[in-house]
């Protein structure tokens, strides 16, 4: 292209008046030409990514455009003065198809596919029991069923690829069926279900976790979209599957940020996981407040430790104590998942763990006892 035509194109690209000449030296024109090529490539990539996301949802899974707007029953408070609020059942770190051998961890836990199936069922049944049989006026407008990632254990480590009970594709299909049952049961018990979803780090099909295209390399994301497709004709159930690693939503004005937690690293033998978690919470709050996306409570999994605070809720795991925790001398943690209620006026009120293992044996029958001096 000659210099005159290049100048004319640059005027259009730069938004200059058609009658105005571009005063540029040959060196400046080369620089502008390079910038135009770079911007054109970036635009092409952005359009390709956008089309890929839309194409996957619309053409492959036959789903409508994703909306971040929560269902109205999560924000309406009229007529609910006697209601305890909206319960949230937090499901994460199921590590489906991983095998935990009891003989390698002192016999304190075992995890197999049959045990995983049983624990998933017990999680839902016990959550329903806690919310309906152990609460005054158990009148709820619906329930939030948050999916926090690492739902499958994947084969990112050599030892997992050798010891997992199933290959990844049968694992995805098996877990999808279980989650369909879980959501169906919750919808039948509470009328409506809101399902925010984020991906973990274990279910990826890449060597390292990606910052770009994280979700589209995750089997967690594939499971979520399959679930959304299964329930797309059920008006009681709404999914929120963001493209990035964080999901922001509100329950009665209480702002939640759901993330997996693999971005936070560190810890030591004294403070354990709390150090990196609280530092990560501080960083996320600072970043989000700068872009008008603040939150009140951060929800995360990844650490396999149940910590229920006002500002941070860290989930336990369905898998429970494993060889990695035992080898690194981490404290024992039973398999459990977080459950709490968000009240219209008071925010987070009742917080209760859902123990998914067999009930522990209690010694003695006294309701309280002590040792005499």
Phi, psi and omega in degrees: 000135181283169186296324182295312179295323178298316179300319181297317179294322179294325178298318179293314181296324181273358177077021181282158176297142183299332183273351184271132179278149176265116181268100183214142177280165177305322179293319179293324177295321176298319179295316178296321179299319179295319179295318179298316178299316181296314180294322178298318179295318179296317179297318179298318179295317180298317179295323180295316179297316180297317179294324180296314180297315180293320182295319179300313183290314189277314189269326182271313182259357177057044181250153179282177179299140180290135178239137179268001180286127179287158176296153186298330182292346177278344184242344179277136180240356183297133177077012183242027184297330181265358181281143175295339181126208180250121177280151173236125172253119187259114180248121177203164173057050176279333178046052185302135177082359174284148180247119175255121184268120185297327182294342180269353183228033176071017177073016185274350180198156172215142181220120176223174179299315177300322178292320178299316178301316182294318181292322178298318178295316181295326177301311182292314183295320181287325176297316178298318179296314180299320186279335185254331184253352184233019178232145175280137181051062182285065181251102185247142176284347181164189180221145172265126177245091185276129178252114192255016174094172187053040178289328172248152182275337176067189181226042182287341176247147183301319182296327179289319180297335180274321189261347179300148183282336180223156169290167191295321183293312174299328177297315179300315182293319180295313181293323179302317178297321179294316181292327175300316179297316181301311182293321179298316180296318179294321178295320179292326183279325188243357175089315181218149182224129172252127187238091171279142188224137169225157182268157176258193180259343185280327188276017183279161176248021177242160181295317178242152177294138183261147171274321176266133178065030182304311186292326184280002172244020184240133176286337172303311181299319180299318178297316181300315182292324176296321177295316179299319179295320181297322186258014187296338179264001180261107184292347181283343191239128179231134179255150170228108183238090181291160179284335182263189185278351184241144175238119178256129177206167183234146171236111183053040177085348175280120188269123179250142168241116179261125177216166182281317178108001180286351177286342184263128184227156177120211183105164178210181185290342182268305184267346177063225185282344185298325180302298180296329180293313181290324175296317178295322177298317179298316180295316181294320178297317179297313179297312185291326177294330179289336183245022176058043177226045183294163179215159179264320183224131176263134178249131179209157175249231171073321188270351177057032177227126181278115178228113184246102179240179178284320184270335184220132172237116179255131185272155170279207180221157173282330183291318182084195184298136184225184183296325179295313179295320181294316182294330181264010176060034175285153178296150181292137178226120179288159176291121183200158180229153186277144176216133178206172182236136175256116183272147181301325182256330191252002181070219181289124179244274184283127174236129185213132176284147174255105180282126187254359178268182177293145180301139179287153179278125181264129179273126180085166183238356179292141181287336172206147180207164177207164180264127179289150181294000000 
